[in-house]
Coordinates of C-alpha atoms in Angstrom, one line a residue:
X1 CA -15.5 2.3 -19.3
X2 CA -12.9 5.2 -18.8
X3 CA -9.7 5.6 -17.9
X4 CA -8.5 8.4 -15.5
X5 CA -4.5 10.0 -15.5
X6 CA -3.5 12.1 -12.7
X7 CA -0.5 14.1 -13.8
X8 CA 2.1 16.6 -11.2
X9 CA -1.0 17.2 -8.9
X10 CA -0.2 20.0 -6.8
X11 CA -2.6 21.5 -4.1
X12 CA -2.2 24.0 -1.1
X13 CA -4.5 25.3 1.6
X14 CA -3.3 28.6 3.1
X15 CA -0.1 28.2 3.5
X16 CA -0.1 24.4 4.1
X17 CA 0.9 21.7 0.7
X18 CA -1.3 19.4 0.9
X19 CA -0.3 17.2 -2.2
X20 CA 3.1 17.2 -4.3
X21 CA 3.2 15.9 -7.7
X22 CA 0.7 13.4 -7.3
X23 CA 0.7 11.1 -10.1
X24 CA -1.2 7.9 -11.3
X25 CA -3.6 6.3 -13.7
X26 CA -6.7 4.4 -13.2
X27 CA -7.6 1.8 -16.3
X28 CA -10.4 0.9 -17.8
X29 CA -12.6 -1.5 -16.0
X30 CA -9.9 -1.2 -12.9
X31 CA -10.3 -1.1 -9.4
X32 CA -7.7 0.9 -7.0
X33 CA -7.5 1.5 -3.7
X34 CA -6.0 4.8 -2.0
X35 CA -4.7 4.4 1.5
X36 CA -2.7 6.4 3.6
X37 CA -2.5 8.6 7.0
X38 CA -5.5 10.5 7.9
X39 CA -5.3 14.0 6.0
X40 CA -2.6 13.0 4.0
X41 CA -5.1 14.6 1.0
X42 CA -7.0 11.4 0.1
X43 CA -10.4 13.2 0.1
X44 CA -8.9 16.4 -1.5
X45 CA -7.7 14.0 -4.4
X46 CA -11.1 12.9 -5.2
X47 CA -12.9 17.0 -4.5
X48 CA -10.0 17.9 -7.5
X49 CA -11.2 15.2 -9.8
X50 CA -14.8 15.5 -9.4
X51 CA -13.9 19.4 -10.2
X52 CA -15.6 20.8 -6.8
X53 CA -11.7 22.5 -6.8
X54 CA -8.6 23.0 -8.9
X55 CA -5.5 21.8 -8.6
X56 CA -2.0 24.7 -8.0
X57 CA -0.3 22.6 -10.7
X58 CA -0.9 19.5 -13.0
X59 CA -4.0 18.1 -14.8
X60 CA -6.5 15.6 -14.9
X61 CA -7.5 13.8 -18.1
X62 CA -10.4 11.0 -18.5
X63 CA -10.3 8.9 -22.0
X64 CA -7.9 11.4 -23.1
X65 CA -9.9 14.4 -22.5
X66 CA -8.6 16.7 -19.8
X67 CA -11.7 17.6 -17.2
X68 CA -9.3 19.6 -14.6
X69 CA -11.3 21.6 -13.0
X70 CA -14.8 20.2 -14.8
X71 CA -17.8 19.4 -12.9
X72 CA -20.4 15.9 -13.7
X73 CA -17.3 14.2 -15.1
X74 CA -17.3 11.5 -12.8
X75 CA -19.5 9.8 -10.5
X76 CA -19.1 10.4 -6.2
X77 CA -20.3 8.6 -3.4
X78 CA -19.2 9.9 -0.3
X79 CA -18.8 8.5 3.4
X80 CA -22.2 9.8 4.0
X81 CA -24.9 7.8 1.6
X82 CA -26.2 11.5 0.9
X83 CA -29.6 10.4 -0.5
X84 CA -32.5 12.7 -0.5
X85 CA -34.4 11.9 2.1
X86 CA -37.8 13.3 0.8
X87 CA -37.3 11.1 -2.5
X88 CA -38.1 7.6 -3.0
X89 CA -35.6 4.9 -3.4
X90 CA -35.9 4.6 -6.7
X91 CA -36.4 7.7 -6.8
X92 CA -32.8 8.2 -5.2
X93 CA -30.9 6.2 -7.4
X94 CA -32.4 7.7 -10.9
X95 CA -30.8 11.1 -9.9
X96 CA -27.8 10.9 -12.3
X97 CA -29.4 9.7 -14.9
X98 CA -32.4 12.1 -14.1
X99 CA -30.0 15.0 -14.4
X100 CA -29.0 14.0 -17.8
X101 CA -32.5 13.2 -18.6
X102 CA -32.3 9.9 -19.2
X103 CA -34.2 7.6 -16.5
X104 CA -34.5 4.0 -16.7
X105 CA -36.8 2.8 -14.2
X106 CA -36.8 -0.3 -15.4
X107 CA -32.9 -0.8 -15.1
X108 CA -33.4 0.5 -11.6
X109 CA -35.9 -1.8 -10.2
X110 CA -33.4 -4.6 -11.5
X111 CA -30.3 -3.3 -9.9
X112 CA -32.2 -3.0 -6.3
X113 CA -33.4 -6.5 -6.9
X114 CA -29.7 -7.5 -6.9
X115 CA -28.6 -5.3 -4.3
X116 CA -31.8 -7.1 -2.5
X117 CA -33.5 -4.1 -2.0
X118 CA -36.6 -5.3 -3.9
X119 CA -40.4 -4.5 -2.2
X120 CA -38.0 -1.2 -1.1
X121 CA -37.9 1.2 -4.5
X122 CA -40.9 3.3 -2.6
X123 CA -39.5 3.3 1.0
X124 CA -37.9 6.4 2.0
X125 CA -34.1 6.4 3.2
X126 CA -34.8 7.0 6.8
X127 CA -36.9 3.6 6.9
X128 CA -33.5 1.7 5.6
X129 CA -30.5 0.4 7.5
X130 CA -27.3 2.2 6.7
X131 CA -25.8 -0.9 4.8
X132 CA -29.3 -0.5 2.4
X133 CA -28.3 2.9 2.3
X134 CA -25.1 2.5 1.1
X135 CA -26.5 -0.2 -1.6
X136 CA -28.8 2.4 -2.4
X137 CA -25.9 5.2 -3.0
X138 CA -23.7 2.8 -5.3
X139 CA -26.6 1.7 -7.3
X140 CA -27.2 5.4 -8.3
X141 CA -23.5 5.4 -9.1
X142 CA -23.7 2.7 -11.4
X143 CA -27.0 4.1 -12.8
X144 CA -25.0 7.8 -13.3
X145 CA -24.3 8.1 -17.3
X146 CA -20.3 8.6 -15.7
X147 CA -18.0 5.4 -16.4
X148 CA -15.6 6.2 -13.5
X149 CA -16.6 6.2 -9.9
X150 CA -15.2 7.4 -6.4
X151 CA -15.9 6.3 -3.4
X152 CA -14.6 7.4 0.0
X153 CA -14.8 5.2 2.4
X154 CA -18.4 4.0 1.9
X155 CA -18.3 1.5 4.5
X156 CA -16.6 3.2 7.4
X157 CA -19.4 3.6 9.4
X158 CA -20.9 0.2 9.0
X159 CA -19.9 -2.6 11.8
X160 CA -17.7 -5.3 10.8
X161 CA -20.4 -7.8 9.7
X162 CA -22.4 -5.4 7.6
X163 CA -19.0 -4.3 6.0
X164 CA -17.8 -7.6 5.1
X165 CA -21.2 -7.7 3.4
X166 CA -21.3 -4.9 1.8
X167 CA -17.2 -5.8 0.4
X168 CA -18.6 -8.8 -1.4
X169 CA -22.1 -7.1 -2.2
X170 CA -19.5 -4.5 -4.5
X171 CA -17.5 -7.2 -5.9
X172 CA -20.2 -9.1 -7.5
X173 CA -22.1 -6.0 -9.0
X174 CA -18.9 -4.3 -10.1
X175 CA -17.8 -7.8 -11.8
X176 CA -21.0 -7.7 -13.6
X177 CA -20.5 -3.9 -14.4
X178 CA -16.8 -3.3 -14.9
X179 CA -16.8 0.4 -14.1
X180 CA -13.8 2.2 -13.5
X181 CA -13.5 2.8 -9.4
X182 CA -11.3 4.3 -7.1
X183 CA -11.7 3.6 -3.7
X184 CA -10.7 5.6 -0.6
X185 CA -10.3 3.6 3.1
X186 CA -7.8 3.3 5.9
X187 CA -8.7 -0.4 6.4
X188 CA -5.6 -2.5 4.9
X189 CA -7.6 -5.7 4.6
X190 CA -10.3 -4.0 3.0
X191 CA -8.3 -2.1 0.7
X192 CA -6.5 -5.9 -0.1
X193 CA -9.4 -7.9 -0.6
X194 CA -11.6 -5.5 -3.4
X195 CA -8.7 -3.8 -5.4
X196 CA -5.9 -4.9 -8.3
X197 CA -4.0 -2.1 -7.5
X198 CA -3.3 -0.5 -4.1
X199 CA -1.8 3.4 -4.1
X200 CA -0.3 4.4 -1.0
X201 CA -0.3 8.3 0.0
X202 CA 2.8 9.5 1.7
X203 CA 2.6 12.4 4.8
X204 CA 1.7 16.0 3.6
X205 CA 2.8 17.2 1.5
X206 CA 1.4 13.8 0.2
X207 CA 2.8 12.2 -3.3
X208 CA 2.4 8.3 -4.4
X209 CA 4.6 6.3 -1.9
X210 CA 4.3 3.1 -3.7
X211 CA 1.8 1.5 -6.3
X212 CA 1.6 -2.4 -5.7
X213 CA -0.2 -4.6 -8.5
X214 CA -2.1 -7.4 -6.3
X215 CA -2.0 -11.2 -6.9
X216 CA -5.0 -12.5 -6.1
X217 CA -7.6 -13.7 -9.0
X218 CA -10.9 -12.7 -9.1
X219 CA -13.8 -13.4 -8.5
X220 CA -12.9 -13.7 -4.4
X221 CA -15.0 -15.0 -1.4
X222 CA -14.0 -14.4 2.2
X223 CA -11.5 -17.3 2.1
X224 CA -8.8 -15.2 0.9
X225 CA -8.4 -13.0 4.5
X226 CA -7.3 -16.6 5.9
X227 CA -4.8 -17.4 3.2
X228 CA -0.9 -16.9 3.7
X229 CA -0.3 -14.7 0.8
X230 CA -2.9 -12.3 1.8
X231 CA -1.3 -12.3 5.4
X232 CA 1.9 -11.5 3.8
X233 CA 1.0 -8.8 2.2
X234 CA -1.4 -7.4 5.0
X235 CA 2.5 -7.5 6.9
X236 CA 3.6 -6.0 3.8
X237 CA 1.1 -3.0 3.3
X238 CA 1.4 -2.2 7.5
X239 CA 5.3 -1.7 6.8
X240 CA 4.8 0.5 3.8
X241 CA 2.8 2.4 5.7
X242 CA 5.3 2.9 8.8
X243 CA 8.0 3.6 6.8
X244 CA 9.4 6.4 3.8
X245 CA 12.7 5.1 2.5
X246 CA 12.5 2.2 1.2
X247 CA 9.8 -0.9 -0.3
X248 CA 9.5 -3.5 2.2
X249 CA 10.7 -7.2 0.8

């Protein structure tokens, strides 16, 4: 497990600031959401970690070490699945650990049985529904030899059956795994119902608006969206997200 410190992260495009001493800190074995207004920088905060660009200003550091800058640090899965379409499944979600030169095939065939993908290790992507594919794509995150993973909005695409799914699919393999995760998406309840902590991103140039510690215990079921408290603090999020000056009550 590992955990990640953003420190002062500053970063500008031409002559637009995109973020403004962004600061935070993902624990070990934690999982935090990132919300905030479309191109407030969310997906530029994860490029800068996974070192595909450097920040202007401040540093990243991951167990102590700082890997500003560094690539194969962490691991990435996009909106996109991005999986190789002229590889196997298995063959798909081996990568990282194929890169390092450590395959476990075995390991592999057990984590597609419980992201029910067994009888599909030798399918191809294109013969998979975008949910599997997106199973697919976090299974080879977990497999990766990197304790911290982002994800950007993996389930954006996916219609609200399939997503709700694939919400409670992640919880259970994550409980069982306990990486370190940070999580991109503009959905409020999504964000609500996966993470302990929830950062919100304010307008470029973007900084951390407010970082709220959520209530409710693990391990969750879809009961919790009809529950009060989780109403509440749907109200509460929607609010933080309308407004700059002060923390709604």
């Amino acid at each position: 497990m590992s955990e990640l410190i953003a420190e002062s992260i500053t970063k500008s495009f031409a002559d637009k600031q995109i973020l403004q001493n962004v600061s935070f800190t993902v624990k070990e074995g934690e999982f935090v959401a990132l919300l905030g207004p479309s191109g407030s920088g969310k997906s530029t905060i994860f490029h800068l970690i996974g070192g595909m660009s450097r920040p202007d200003e401040g540093t990243f550091s991951l167990d102590g070490k700082d890997i500003t800058g560094q690539r194969g640090m962490i691991s990435y899965t996009p909106q996109n699945p991005s999986l190789f379409p002229w590889r196997t499944i298995i063959q798909n979600v081996v990568l990282g650990a194929e890169i390092q030169k450590k395959p476990d095939y075995q390991t592999a065939q057990e984590m597609l049985e419980k992201a029910g993908l067994k009888g599909y290790e030798n399918a191809y992507p294109y013969q998979l529904s975008g949910g599997m594919q997106q199973r697919v794509a976090f299974v080879r995150a977990l497999l990766s030899p990197q304790d911290f993973i982002c994800l950007d909005e993996p389930f954006s695409a996916l219609d609200e059956f399939t997503r709700l799914e694939m919400q409670q699919w992640l919880l259970n393999i994550w409980q069982e795994n306990k990486k370190s995760i940070l999580f991109v998406t503009h959905n409020i309840e999504e964000a609500l119902y996966l993470a302990d902590r929830l950062l919100i991103l304010s307008n470029n140039p973007a900084t951390i608006k407010y970082d709220f510690s959520l209530p409710f215990v693990r391990p969750r079921d879809e009961n919790l969206f009809l529950t009060e408290e989780f109403l509440q603090w749907k109200r509460k999020i929607y609010q933080a997200l309308q407004e700059n000056n002060h923390i709604p009550s």
